[in-house]
Structure formats: C-alpha cells, structure tokens
Coordinates of C-alpha atoms and ligand atoms in Angstrom, one line a residue:
Chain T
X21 CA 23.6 16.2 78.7
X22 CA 22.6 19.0 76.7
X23 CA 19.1 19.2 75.3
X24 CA 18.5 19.4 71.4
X25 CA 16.3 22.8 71.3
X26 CA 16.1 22.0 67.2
X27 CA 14.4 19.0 67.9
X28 CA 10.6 19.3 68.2
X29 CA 8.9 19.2 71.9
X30 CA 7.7 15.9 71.6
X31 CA 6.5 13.4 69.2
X32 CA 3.7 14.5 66.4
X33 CA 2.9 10.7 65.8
X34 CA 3.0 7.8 68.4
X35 CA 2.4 4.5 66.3
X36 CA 0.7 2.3 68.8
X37 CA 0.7 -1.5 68.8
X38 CA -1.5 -2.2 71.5
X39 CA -1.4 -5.8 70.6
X40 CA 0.7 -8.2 68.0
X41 CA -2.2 -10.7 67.2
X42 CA -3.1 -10.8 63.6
X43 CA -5.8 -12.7 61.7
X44 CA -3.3 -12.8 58.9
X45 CA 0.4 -14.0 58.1
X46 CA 1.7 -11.7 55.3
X47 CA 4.8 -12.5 53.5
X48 CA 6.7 -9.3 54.7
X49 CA 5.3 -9.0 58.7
X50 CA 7.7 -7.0 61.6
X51 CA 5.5 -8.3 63.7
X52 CA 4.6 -12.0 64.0
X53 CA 6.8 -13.2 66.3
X54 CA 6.8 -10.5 68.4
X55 CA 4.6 -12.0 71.6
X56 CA 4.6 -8.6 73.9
X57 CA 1.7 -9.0 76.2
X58 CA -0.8 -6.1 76.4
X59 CA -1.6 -3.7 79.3
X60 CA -4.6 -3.2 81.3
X61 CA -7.4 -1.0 80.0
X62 CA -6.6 1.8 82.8
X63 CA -3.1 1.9 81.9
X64 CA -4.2 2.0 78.3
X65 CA -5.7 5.0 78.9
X66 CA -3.5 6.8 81.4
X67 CA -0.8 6.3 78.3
X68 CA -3.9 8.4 76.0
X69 CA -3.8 11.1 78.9
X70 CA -0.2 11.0 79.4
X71 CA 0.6 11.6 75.1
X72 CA -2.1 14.0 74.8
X73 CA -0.3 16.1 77.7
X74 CA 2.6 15.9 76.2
X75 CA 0.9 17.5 72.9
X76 CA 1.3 14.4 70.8
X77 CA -1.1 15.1 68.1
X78 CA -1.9 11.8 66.1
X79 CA -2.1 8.0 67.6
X80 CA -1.9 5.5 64.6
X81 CA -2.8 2.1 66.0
X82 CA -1.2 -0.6 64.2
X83 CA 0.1 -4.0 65.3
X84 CA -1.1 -6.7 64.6
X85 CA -4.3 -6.1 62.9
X86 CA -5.7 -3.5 65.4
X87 CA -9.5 -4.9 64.7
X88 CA -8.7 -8.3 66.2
X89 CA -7.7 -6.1 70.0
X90 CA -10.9 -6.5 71.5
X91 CA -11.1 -2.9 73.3
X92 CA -10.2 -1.0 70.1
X93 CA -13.2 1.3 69.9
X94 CA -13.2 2.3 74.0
X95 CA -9.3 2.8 73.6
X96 CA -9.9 4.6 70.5
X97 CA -12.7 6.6 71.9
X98 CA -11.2 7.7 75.2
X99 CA -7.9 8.9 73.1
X100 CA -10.0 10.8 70.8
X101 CA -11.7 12.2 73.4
X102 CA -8.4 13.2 75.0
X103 CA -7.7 15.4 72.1
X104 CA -5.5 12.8 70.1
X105 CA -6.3 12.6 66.7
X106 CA -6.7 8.6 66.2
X107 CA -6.4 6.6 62.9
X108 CA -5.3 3.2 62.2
X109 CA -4.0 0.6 59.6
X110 CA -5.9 -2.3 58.5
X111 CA -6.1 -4.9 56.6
X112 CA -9.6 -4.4 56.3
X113 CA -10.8 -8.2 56.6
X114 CA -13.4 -7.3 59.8
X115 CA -14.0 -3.9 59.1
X116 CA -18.0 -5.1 58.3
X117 CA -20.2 -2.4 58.0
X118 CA -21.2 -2.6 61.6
X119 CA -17.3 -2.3 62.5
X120 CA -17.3 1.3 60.4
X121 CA -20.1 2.5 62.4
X122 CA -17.9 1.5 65.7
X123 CA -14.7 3.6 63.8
X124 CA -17.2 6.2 63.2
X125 CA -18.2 6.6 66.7
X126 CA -14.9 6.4 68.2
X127 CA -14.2 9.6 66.5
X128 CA -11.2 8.1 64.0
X129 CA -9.9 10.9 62.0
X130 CA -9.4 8.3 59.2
X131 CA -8.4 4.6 58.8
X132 CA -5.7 3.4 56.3
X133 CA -6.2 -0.1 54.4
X134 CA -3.9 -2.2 53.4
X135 CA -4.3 -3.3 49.1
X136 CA -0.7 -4.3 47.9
X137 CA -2.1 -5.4 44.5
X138 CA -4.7 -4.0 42.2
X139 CA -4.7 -8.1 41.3
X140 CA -6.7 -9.9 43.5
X141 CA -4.7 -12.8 43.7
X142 CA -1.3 -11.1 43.8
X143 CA -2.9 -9.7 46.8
X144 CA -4.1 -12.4 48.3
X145 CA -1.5 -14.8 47.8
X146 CA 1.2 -12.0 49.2
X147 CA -1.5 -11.4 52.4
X148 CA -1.9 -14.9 52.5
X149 CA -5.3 -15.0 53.1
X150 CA -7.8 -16.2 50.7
X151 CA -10.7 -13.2 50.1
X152 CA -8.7 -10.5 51.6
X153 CA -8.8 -8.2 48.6
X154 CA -12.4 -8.3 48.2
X155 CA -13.0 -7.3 51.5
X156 CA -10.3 -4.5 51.6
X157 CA -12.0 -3.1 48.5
X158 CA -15.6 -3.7 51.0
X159 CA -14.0 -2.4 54.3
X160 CA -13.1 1.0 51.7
X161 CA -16.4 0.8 51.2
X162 CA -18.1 0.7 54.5
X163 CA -15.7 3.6 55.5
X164 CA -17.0 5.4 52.5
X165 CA -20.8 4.9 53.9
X166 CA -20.0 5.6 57.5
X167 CA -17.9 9.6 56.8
X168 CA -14.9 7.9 57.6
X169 CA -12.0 9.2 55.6
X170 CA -9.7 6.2 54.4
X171 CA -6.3 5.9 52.7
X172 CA -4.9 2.6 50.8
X173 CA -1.3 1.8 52.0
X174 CA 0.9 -0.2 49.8
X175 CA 4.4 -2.2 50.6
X176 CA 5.7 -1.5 47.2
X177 CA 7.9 -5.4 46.3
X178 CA 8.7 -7.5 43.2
X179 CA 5.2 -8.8 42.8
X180 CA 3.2 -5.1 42.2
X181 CA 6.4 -3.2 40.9
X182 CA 4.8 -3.2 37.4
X183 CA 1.6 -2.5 37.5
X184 CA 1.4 -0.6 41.3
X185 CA -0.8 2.5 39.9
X186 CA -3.7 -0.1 38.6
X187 CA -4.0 0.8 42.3
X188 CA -4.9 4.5 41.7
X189 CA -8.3 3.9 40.3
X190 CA -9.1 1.5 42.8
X191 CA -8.5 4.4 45.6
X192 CA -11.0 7.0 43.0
X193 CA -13.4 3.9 43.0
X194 CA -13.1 3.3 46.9
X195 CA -13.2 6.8 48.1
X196 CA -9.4 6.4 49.5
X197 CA -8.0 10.1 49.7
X198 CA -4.4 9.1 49.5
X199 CA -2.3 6.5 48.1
X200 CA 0.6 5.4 50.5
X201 CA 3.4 3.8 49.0
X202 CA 5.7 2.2 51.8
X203 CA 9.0 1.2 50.7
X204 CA 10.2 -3.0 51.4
X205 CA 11.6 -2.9 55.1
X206 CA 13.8 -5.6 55.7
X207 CA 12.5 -7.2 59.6
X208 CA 10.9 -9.7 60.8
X209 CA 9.4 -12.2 57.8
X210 CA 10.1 -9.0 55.6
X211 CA 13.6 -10.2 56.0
X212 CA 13.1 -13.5 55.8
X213 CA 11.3 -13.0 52.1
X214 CA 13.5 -10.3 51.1
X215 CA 15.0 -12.5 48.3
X216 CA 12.2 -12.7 47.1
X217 CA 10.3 -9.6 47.3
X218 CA 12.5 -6.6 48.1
X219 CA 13.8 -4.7 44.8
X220 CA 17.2 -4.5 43.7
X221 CA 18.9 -0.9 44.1
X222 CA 18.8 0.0 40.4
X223 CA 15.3 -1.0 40.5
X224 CA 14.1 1.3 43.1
X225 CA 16.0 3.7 41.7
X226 CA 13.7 2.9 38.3
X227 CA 10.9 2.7 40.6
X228 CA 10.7 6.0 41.9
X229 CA 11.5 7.9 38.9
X230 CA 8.6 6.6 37.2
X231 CA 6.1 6.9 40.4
X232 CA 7.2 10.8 40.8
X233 CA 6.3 11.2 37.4
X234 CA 2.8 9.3 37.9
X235 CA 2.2 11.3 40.8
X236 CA 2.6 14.5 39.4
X237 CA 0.0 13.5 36.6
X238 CA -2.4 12.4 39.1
X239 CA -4.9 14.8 40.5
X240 CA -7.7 13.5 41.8
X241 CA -6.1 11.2 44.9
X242 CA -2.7 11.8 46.4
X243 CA -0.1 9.9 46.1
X244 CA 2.4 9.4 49.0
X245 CA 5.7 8.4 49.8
X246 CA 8.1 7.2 52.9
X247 CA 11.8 6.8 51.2
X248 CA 14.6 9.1 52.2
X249 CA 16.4 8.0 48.9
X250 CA 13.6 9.5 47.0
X251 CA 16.2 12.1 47.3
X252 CA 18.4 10.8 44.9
X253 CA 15.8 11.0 42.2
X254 CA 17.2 13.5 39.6
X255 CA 15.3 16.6 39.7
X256 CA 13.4 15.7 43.0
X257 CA 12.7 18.1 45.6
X258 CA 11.4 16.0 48.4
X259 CA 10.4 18.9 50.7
X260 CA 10.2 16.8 53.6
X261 CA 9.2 18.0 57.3
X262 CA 12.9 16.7 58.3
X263 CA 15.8 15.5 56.4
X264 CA 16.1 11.4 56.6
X265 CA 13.9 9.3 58.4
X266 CA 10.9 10.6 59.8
X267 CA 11.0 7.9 63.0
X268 CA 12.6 9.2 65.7
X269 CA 12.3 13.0 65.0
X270 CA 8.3 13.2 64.5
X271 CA 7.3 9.5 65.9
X272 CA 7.8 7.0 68.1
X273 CA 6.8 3.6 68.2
X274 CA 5.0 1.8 71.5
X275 CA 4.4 -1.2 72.1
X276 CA 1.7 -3.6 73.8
X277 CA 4.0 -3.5 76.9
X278 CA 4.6 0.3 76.9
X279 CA 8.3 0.0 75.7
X280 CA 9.3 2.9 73.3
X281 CA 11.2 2.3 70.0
X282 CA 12.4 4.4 67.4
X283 CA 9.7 3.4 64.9
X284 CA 7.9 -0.5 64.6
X285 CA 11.0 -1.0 62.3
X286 CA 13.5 -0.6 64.7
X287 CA 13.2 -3.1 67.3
X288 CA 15.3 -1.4 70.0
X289 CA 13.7 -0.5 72.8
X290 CA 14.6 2.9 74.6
X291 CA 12.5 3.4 77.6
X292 CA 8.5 2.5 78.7
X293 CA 6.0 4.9 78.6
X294 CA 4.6 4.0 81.9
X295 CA 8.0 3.7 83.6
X296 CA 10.3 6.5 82.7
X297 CA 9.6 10.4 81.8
X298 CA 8.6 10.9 77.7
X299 CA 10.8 14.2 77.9
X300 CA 14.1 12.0 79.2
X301 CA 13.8 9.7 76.4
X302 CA 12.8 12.1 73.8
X303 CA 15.1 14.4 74.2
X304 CA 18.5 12.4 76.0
X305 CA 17.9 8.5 74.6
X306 CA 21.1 8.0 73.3
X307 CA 19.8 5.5 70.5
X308 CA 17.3 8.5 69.1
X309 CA 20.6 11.0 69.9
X310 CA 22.6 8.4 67.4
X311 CA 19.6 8.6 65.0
X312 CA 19.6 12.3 64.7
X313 CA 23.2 12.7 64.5
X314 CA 24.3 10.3 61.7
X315 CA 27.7 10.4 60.2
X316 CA 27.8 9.7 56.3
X317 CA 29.5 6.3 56.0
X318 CA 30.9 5.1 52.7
X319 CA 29.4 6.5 49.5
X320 CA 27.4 8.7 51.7
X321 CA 30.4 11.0 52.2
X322 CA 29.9 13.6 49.9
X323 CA 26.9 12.6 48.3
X324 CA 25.3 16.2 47.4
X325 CA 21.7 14.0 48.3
X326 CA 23.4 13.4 52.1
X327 CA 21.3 17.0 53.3
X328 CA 18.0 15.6 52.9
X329 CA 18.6 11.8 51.9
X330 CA 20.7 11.5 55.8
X331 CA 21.7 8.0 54.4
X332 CA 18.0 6.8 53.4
X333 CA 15.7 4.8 55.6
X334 CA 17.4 4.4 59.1
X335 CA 15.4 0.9 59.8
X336 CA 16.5 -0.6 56.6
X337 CA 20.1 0.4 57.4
X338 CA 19.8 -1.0 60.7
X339 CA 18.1 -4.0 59.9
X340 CA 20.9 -4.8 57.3
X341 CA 23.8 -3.4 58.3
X342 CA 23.0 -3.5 62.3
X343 CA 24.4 0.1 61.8
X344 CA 22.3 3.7 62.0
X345 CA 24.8 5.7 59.7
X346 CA 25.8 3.4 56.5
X347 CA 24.5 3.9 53.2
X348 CA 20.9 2.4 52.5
X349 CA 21.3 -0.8 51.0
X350 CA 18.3 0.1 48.3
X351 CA 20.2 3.7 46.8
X352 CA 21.2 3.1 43.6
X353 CA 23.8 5.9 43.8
X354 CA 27.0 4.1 42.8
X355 CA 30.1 6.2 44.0
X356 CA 32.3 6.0 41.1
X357 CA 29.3 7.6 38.4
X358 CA 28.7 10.2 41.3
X359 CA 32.5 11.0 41.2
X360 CA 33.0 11.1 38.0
Chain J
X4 CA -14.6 44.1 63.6
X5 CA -12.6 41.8 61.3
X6 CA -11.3 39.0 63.6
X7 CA -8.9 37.3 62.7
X8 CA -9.3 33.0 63.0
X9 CA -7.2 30.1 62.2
X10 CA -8.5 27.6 59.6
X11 CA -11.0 24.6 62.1
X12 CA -9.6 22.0 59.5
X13 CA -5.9 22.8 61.0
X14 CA -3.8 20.3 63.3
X15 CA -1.2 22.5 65.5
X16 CA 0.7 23.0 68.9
X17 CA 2.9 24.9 70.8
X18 CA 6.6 23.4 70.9
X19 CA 6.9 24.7 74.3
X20 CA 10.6 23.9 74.9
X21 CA 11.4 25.8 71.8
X22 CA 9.0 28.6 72.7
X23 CA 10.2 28.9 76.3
X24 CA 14.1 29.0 74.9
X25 CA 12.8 31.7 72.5
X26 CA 11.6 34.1 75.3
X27 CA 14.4 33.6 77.2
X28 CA 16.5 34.9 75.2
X29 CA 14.5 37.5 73.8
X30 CA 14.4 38.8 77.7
X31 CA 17.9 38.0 77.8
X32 CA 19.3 39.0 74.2
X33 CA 23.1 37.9 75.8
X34 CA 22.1 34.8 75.5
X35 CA 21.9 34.6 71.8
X36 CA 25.4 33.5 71.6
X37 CA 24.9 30.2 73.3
X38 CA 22.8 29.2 70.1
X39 CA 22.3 31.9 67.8
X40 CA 20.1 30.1 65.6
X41 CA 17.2 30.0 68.5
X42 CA 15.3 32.8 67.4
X43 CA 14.1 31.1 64.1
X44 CA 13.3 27.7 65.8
X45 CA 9.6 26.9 64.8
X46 CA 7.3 27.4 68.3
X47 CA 4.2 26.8 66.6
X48 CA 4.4 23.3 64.7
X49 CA 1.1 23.6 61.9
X50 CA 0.2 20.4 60.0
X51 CA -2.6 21.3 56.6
X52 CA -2.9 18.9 53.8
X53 CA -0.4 16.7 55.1
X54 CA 2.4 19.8 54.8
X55 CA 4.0 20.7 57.9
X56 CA 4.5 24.3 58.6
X57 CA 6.9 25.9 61.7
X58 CA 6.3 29.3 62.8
X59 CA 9.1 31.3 65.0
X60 CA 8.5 33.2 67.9
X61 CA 6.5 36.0 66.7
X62 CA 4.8 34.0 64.0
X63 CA 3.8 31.7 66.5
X64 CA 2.7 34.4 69.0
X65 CA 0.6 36.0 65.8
X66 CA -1.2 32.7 65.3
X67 CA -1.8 31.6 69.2
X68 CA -3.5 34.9 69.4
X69 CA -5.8 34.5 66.1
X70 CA -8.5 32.3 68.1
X71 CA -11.4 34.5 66.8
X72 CA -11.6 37.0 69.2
X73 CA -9.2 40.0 68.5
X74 CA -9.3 41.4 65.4
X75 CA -5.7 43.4 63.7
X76 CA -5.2 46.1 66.3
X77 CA -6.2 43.9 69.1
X78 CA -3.3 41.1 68.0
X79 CA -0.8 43.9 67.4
X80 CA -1.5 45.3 71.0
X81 CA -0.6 42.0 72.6
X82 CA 2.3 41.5 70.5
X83 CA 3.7 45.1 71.7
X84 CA 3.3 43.5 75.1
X85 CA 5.5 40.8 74.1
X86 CA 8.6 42.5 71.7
X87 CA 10.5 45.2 72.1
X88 CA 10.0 46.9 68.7
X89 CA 8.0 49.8 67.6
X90 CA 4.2 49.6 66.6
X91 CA 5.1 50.5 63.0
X92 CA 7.5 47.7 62.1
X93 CA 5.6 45.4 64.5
X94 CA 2.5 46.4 62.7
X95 CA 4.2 45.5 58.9
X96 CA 5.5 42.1 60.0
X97 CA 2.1 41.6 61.4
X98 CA 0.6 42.4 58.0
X99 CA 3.3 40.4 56.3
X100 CA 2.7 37.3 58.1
X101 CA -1.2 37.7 57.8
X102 CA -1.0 38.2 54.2
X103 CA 1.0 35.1 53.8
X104 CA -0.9 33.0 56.0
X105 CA -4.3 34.3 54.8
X106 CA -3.1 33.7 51.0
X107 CA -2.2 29.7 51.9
X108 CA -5.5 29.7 53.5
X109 CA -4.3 29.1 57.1
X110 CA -5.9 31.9 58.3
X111 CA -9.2 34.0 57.9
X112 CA -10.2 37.6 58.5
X113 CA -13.5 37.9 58.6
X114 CA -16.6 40.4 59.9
Ligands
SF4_4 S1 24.7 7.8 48.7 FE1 23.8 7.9 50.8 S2 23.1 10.0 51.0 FE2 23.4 9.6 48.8 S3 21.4 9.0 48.0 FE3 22.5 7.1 48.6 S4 21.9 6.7 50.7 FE4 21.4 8.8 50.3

C-alpha cells in the first residue's frame, strides 16, 4: 500500500482518555458507558515516550473527568517532561485551589473548562450536577491564581443557543483566553438527547452566521470553532489547517486500554498503541484512509463548500448515517436553492 | 553578529517523512514525476496563536537552522551545502523568507 506523503508525519494532538470515570452524568456524554479499563502506570508512560518520539506535540487528556484518574499529575508530569505539551478538559468541579497548584506543577500548558451556560441553572441542570457552575467559574479562578492558562469550552444545543455569548464576559471575568464553541455530536447520551438538544439544520445555519459576526467584534478573548459546515456560512473563509474534520488528519483519540480511534467521536477502533506500530496505523489504517478520502454523497456533489467543508463533521455523519462520506445532517445547504 | 532565532513561544517539528521524500528527490530530481507536487509538501509543521503554518523544504531547512547560533551568512552557507543553486538566488529566497517570517513575528534577528 502506498503511503500518503500529503499527510502529516504523525499526529499533532493525541486526545487521551486515560480513564471513563466521571463525577458527573451530562445530558450529551460519549463516554458513560464506555467501561475500558485503564493501563498500568509504566505502560502509561512508555505510551508518553513512545508519542513524544513520534513528534506528537500536544496530549489533551479528556475522558471521563480526567481529575477523578488518580495518577493524573505523575502522568501529566512525566509527559511534560517528555517534551509533550499536556492540557486537559474539565469540568472544573475538583479543580480546588490545591488541585491548580498540582496542574501548575505538572507543567500543563493550559486546562480547558467546561461552562455550557452563562445561566447557572441552565448549566447545571444540562451537567446535571447541582453547584457545578459555581465551581467552574472557581476552578477558572484557581487557574487564574496559579499561571495556568485556561480556556472555557462550550457544547453549543437548544438550551444556550440564545444567549451563548453572555458566556464571553464570563471568559474576560475568569481569565479564560479562548472561548471554544463545540458543535452537538450525536453519540453516546448525546444521541440519546439529541431531540432534545441538538439544533435543527436551518438553525445552525442561523447559528453560525450570527457567532462569526460576534466573533469578529470581539477582541479581547478568542473565540473558537470546530464545524466543517462553518464553511457554508456566506462570506466565510474558514482558513482551517485541513479541509473537513480535523480527527484523523491532526489527532487521534486513545483510549484507557491503548486502542486508537479516529477521534473520541468515532468509536471505531483502529489499532493499540502498545500493540501495533503508530506509523502502520497512521499512515495504512484503512478506516483513517476512508476518512481522508471521502467521496461527496448526495447534495455534497457539487457543493462549491465540498473543498473545505469535505461533507462537515465526519463523527456526526458517522454517528447518523453509519457512513464517512454523506452529507452532514446539521448543513442547512438545501440542494435545489444551491442549484437554482 | 545578528543571529538569527525562532520565536521561544513557538510549537514546531520536523515532518520527517515529508522531509526525507523532499531530499530524495531533490538528489534524484527524476523522481519528481512520481508526485510532482513533493517539493512544496510542508517539512516543518509551525503552530503560533493557534495558526498552523507549513514550511517546504528550504523554508524548513532556513528555520531548523535559526536556533540562535548562525547569523545570515552562516544559514546561507549551510543551505549552499544542501541546494544546488547559486549563492545569489539562494541568498534572495533567504532574505525573502526571513523578511516574511520576521514580519509575522516567527522569527528574530537580533545582536
Ligand atoms: S452540502 Fe455537503 S459540502 Fe456543502 S456545505 Fe453541506 S455538508 Fe458541506
């Protein structure tokens, strides 16, 4: 099989799950009933040496609420000391001042908190967990104290839709840099809610128009987005890294066990870490191959968007349509407006 | 001497498969055919202020070689080591690339 010379060496990003234990049950979780035990500390950090070798520059730990893994800091610690640059995402509910001191220590590069309301009980009642807001705006805090650079990351859905950018003056207030916005993925209990929560086509469509135009008022935090269909917005100029999904071309996801994914989204496994070489399944997994090679399906098929949009978010698309290459089920391009 | 230094707040690598496909065809300029667009593969991946940057062959060579030790003529002595071209175009794309990089803040010539 012939290798892809366009595609990058290896992964930039490896988002790490070292465990799926949370001390919360969020209405739109990937991960809560995924049971994968965990690995020994020495293979833990045999994995560290083995990424930073490889030149993977960033380890995002993630999970599960990475706070609640018990070696976190030593983990974190050895990889920084590898030369990985570590951060993680949180939902903030133990990160106590003595826990941002740890962070600190460890070396993190920065840590990214989860706020998916600038209403506390919107927040709350979406995180299920009574007091979580207060102590995401505290664990902001505690970063701020300790020189730890923070982000806030948002799962944009039907119950912050409106009023999503009441979330920009909390980041100024908090000291958060950057403003995530994640678009609704549809696995796991985000599936299961989606009726719920997720937004119809025409209003994502709605959505981002009105966020680019926020963002390019805003100057004192950045704002951020993950949505290939962004594309679509009119006048938009994404300038992304890569056209389409980043998972796949710039990360990979890894689980507790060492398995490989695509991204946390995509739960397909396509080699272990420990088990078979990074390189083979970089460069020859078929899956990733399929990823990286889409075909436009349906409406996608001459859709002048296709060059950077590549079909929008490849886990959404696969999580709905059990497909890689149909048209993502939130673009609000309808084919007959487009052709006419 | 003015060395020449890449900005400390910088993440980057090498994308070594890239870069050793690059030099092989540059020593084997035949080659090109089998994928002519291999010369302008990025070998040197940069990420600053959450923009990432890819540098080809000789961009990449310029950067690897801005670690704060060599100053202009030093880097353009090493590149001549590297690509077949003479000093005085070598020396404008160097001076091209540095004022580019320099201007986005990437890179820094100083005493
Ligand atoms: S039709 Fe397809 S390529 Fe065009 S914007 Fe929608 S998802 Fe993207």
């Amino acid at each position: 099989m012939k290798r892809n010379d366009g595609l990058l060496s290896a992964p930039l990003t490896i988002n790490w799950s070292l465990s799926y234990d949370c001390n919360f049950s969020c209405s739109h979780c990937y991960s809560r009933d995924l049971g994968d035990g965990g690995l020994p500390r020495e293979e833990i950090f045999r994995i560290a040496d083995l990424l930073a070798a490889k030149g993977v520059m960033f380890v995002n730990f993630g999970g599960g609420e990475p706070l609640v893994y018990g070696n976190l800091f030593d983990v974190a610690a050895y990889a920084s000391g590898a030369g990985l640059k570590v951060t993680m995402n949180s939902n903030g509910f133990l990160l106590e001042r003595r826990a941002a001191a740890e962070i600190a220590r460890a070396g993190f590069h920065s840590v990214g908190i989860s706020i998916d309301s600038p209403v506390r009980e919107v927040h709350d009642r979406f995180r299920n967990m009574p007091g979580s807001f207060d102590r995401a705006l505290a664990a902001l805090d505690h970063l701020r104290e300790a020189g730890v650079p923070s982000t806030v990351s948002c799962v944009v859905n039907r119950l912050n839709v409106n009023n999503w950018d009441g979330m920009i003056a909390l980041c100024s207030d908090h000291g958060a840099e950057t403003l995530y916005l994640h678009n609704y993925k549809c696995t796991g209990m985000g599936l299961a809610n989606m009726g719920g929560l997720d937004l119809s086509p025409e209003e994502w469509g709605r959505f981002y128009a009105g966020a680019l135009e926020i963002q390019r008022a805003v100057n004192d935090i950045t704002i951020s987005f993950d949505d290939p269909i962004m594309a679509a917005v009119p006048g938009h100029d994404p300038r992304t890294a890569v056209p389409g999904s980043t998972c796949g071309k710039l990360s990979l996801h890894l689980k507790p066990n060492g398995d490989l994914t695509p991204c946390g989204f995509i739960p397909v496994v396509i080699g272990n870490i420990l088990e078979d070489e990074l390189d083979d399944i970089w460069f020859y997994s078929p899956v990733l191959q399929s990823m990286r090679a889409k075909t436009p399906q349906g409406k996608c098929d001459g859709c002048e968007s296709y060059k950077t949009c590549l079909g929008g978010c490849t886990a959404r698309v696969f999580a709905l349509t059990g497909t890689f290459d149909q048209p993502d089920p939130h673009c609000w391009i309808e084919e007959e407006d487009r052709d006419g | 001497m003015a060395v020449l230094t890449r900005a400390p707040s910088v993440q980057w690598r090498v994308e070594e498969h890239r870069e050793e496909k690059a030099l092989e065809v540059l020593a084997d300029p035949d080659r090109l055919g089998e994928d002519p667009d291999v010369m302008e593969l990025g070998t040197v991946t940069i990420l600053a202020g959450g923009v990432m940057h890819q540098l080809n062959l000789l961009g990449g060579r310029i950067w690897t070689l801005c670690d704060g030790t060599r100053d202009r003529a030093a880097v353009l002595d090493e590149l001549l080591g590297v690509f077949e071209v003479d000093r005085q175009t070598l020396s404008r794309d160097l001076d091209e690339f540095l004022a580019d990089m320099i201007g986005k803040g990437l890179i820094r010539e100083e005493e």
